[in-house]
GROMACS .gro file of N, CA and C in nm:
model
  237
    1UNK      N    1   0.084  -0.118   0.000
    1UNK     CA    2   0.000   0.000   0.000
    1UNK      C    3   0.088   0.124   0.000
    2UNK      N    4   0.043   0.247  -0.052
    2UNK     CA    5   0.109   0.353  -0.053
    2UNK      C    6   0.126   0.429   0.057
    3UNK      N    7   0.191   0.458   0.115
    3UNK     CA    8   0.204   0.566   0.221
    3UNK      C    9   0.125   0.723   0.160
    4UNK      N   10   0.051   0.742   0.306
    4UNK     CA   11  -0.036   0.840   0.323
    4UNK      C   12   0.087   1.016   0.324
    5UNK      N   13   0.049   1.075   0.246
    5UNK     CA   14   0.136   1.192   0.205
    5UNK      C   15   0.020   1.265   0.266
    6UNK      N   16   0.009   1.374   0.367
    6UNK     CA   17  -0.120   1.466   0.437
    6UNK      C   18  -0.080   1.600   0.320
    7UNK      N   19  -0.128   1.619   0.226
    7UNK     CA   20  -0.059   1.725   0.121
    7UNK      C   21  -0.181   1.822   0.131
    8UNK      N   22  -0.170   1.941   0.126
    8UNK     CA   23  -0.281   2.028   0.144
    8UNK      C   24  -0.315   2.052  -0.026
    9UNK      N   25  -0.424   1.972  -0.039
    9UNK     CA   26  -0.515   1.978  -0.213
    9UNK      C   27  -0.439   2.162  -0.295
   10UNK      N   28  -0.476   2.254  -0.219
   10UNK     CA   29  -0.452   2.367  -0.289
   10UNK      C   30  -0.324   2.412  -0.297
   11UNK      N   31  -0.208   2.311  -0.222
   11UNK     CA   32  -0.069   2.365  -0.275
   11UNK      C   33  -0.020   2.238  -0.363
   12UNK      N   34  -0.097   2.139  -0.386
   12UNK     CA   35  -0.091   2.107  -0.534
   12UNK      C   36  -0.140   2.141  -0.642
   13UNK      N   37  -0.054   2.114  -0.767
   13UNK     CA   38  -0.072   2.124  -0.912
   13UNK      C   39  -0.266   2.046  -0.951
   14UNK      N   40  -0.313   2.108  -1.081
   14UNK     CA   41  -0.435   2.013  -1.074
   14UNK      C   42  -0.355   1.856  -1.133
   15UNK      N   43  -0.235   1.899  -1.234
   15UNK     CA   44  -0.199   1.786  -1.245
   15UNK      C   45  -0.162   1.689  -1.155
   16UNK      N   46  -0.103   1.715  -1.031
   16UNK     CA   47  -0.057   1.614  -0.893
   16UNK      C   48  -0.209   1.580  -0.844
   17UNK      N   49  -0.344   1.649  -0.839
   17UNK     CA   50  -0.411   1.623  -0.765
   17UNK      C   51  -0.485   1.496  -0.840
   18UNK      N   52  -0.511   1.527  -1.014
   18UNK     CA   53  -0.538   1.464  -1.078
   18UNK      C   54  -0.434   1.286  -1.097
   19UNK      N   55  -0.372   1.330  -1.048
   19UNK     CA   56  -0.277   1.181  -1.051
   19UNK      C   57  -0.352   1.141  -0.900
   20UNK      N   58  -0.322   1.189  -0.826
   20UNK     CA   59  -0.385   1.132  -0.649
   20UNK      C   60  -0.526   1.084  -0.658
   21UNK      N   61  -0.642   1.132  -0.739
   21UNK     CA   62  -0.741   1.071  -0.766
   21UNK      C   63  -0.715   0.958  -0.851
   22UNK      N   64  -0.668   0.959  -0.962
   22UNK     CA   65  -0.645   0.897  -1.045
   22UNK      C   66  -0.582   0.741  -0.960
   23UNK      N   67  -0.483   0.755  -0.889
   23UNK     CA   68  -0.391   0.629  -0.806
   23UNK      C   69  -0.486   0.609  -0.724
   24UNK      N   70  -0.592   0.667  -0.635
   24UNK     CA   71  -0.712   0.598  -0.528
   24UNK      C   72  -0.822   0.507  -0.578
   25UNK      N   73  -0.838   0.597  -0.744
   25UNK     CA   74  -0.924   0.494  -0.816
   25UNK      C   75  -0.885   0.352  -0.854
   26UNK      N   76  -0.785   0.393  -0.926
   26UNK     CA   77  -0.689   0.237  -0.934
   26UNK      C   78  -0.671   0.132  -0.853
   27UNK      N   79  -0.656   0.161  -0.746
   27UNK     CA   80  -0.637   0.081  -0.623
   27UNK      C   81  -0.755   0.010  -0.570
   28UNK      N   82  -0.877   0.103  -0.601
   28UNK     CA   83  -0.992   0.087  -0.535
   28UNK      C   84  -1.074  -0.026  -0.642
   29UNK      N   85  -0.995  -0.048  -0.802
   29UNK     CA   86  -1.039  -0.088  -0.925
   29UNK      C   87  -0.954  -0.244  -0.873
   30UNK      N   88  -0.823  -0.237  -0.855
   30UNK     CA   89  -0.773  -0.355  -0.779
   30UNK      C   90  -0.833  -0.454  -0.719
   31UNK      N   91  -0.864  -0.405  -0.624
   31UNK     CA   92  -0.931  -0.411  -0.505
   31UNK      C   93  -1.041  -0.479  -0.521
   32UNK      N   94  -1.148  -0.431  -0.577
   32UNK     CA   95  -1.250  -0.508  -0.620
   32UNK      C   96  -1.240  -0.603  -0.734
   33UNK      N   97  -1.173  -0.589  -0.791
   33UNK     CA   98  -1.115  -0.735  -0.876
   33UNK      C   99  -1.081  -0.876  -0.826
   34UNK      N  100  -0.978  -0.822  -0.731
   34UNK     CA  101  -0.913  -0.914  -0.636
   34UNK      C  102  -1.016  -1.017  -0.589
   35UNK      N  103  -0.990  -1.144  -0.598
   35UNK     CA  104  -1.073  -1.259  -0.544
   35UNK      C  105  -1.150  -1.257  -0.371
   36UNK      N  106  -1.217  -1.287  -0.335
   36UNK     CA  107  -1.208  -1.268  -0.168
   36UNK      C  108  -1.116  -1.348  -0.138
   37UNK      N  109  -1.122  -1.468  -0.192
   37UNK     CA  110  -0.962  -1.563  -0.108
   37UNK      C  111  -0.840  -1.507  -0.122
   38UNK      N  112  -0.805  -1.409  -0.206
   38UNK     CA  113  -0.685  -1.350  -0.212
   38UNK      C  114  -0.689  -1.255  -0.131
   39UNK      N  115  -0.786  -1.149  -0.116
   39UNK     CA  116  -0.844  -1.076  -0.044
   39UNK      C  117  -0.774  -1.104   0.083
   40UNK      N  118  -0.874  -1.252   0.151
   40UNK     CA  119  -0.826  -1.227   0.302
   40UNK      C  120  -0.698  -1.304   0.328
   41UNK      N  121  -0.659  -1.311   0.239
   41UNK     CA  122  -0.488  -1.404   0.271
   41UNK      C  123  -0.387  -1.265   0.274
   42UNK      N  124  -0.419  -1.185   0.202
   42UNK     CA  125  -0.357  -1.054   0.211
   42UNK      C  126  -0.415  -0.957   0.353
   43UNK      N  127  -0.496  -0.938   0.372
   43UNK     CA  128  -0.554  -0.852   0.468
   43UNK      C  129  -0.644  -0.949   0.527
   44UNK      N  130  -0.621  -0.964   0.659
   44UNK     CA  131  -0.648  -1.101   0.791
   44UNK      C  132  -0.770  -0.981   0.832
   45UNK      N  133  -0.883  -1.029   0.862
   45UNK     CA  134  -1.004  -0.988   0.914
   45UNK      C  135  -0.958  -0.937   1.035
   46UNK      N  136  -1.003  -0.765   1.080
   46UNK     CA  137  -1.025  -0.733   1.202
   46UNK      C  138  -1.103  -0.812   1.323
   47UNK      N  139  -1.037  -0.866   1.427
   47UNK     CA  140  -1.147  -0.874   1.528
   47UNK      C  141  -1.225  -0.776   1.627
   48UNK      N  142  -1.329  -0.771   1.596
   48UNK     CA  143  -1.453  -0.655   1.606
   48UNK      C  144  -1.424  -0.672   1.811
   49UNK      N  145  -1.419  -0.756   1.882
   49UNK     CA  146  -1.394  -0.755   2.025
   49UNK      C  147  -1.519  -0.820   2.057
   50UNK      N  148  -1.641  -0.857   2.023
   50UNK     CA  149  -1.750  -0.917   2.042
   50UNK      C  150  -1.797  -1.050   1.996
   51UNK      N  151  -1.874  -1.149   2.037
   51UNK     CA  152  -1.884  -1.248   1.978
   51UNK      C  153  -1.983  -1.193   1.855
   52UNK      N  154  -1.987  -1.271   1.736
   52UNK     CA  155  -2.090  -1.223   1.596
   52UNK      C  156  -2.227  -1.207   1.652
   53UNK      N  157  -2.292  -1.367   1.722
   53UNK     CA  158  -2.414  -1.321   1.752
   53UNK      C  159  -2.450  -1.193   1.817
   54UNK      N  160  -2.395  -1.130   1.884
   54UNK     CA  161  -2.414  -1.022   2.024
   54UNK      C  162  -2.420  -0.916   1.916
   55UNK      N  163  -2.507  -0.806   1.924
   55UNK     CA  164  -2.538  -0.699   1.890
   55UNK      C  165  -2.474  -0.604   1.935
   56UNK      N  166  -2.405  -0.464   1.861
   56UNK     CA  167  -2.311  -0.374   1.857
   56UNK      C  168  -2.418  -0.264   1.951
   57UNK      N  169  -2.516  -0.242   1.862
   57UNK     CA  170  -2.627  -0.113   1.964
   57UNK      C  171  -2.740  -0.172   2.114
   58UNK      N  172  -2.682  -0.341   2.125
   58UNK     CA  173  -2.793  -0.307   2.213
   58UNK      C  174  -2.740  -0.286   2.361
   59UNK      N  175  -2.904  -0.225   2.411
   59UNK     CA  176  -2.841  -0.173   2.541
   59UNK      C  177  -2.889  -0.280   2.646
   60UNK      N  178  -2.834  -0.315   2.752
   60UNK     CA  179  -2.891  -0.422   2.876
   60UNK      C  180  -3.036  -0.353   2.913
   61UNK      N  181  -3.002  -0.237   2.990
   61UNK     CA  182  -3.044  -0.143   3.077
   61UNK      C  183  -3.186  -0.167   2.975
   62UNK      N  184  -3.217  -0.110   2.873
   62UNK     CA  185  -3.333  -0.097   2.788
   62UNK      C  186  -3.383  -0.238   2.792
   63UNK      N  187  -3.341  -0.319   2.818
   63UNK     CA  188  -3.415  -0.468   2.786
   63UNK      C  189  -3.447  -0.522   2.894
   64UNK      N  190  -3.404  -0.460   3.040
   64UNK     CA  191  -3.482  -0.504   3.167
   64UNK      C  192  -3.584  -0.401   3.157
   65UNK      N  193  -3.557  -0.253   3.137
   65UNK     CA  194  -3.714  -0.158   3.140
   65UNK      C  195  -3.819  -0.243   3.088
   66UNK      N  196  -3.742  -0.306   2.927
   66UNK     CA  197  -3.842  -0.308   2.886
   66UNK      C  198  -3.932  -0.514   2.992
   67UNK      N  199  -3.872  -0.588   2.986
   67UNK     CA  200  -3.865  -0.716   3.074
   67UNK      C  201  -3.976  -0.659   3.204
   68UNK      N  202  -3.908  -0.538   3.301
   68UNK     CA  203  -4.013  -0.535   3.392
   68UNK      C  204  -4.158  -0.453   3.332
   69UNK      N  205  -4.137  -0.365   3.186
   69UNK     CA  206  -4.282  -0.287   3.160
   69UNK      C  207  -4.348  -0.385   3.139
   70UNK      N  208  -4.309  -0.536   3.096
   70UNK     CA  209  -4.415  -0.665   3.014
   70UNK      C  210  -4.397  -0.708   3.162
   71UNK      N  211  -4.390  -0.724   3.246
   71UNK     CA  212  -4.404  -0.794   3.377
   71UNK      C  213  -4.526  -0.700   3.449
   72UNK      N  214  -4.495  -0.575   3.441
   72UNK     CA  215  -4.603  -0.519   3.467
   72UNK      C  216  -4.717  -0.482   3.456
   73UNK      N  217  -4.710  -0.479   3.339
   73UNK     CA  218  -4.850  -0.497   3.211
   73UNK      C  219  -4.908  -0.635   3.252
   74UNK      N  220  -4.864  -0.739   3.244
   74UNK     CA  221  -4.912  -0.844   3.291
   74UNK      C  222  -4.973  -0.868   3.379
   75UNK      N  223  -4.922  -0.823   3.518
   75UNK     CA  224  -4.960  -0.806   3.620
   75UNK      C  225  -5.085  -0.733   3.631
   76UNK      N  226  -5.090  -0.594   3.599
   76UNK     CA  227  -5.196  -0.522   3.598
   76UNK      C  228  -5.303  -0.592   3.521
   77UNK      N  229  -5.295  -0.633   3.439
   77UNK     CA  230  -5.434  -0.738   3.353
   77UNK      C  231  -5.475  -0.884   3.429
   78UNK      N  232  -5.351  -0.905   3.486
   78UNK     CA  233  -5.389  -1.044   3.585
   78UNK      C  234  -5.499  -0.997   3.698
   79UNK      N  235  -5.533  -0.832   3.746
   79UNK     CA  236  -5.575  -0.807   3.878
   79UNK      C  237  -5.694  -0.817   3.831
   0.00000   0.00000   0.00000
C-alpha cells in the first residue's frame, strides 16, 4: 500500500491532484477485482472484540425496562 502523504489539495498542481485521484481509483479498481480468497490471505479480518451473535447497539439497561414494563402490564391485567 502507498504511504499516506497529508498534502494540502490547494498547494498542489491540478496535475498532482489529478494523478492522487487517479492512483485511489486504481487501487480501489484492484481491489475489487481481487478474489475474496486472495483478499483475506492478504488482509487477515479485524477482530470486532465481540462475539458475531451479540449486537453492537444493544443496550442491557433498555431490555430489563423493557422485561419489567411486560411484567407489569401483565400483572396489571392479571388483577
Amino acid at each position: 500500500m502507498k504511504p499516506i502523504h497529508p498534502l494540502d489539495p490547494v498547494c498542489m498542481s491540478p496535475e498532482a491532484r489529478l494523478a492522487e485521484v487517479a492512483a485511489i481509483l486504481a487501487l480501489g479498481i484492484v481491489r475489487l477485482r481481487t478474489p475474496p480468497r486472495l483478499r483475506e490471505e492478504r488482509e487477515p479480518q479485524k477482530d470486532l472484540g465481540f462475539c458475531p451473535p451479540q449486537r453492537v447497539h444493544s443496550n442491557p439497561i433498555s431490555q430489563v425496562r423493557s422485561a419489567v414494563r411486560t411484567a407489569l402490564l401483565a400483572k396489571t391485567k392479571g388483577v
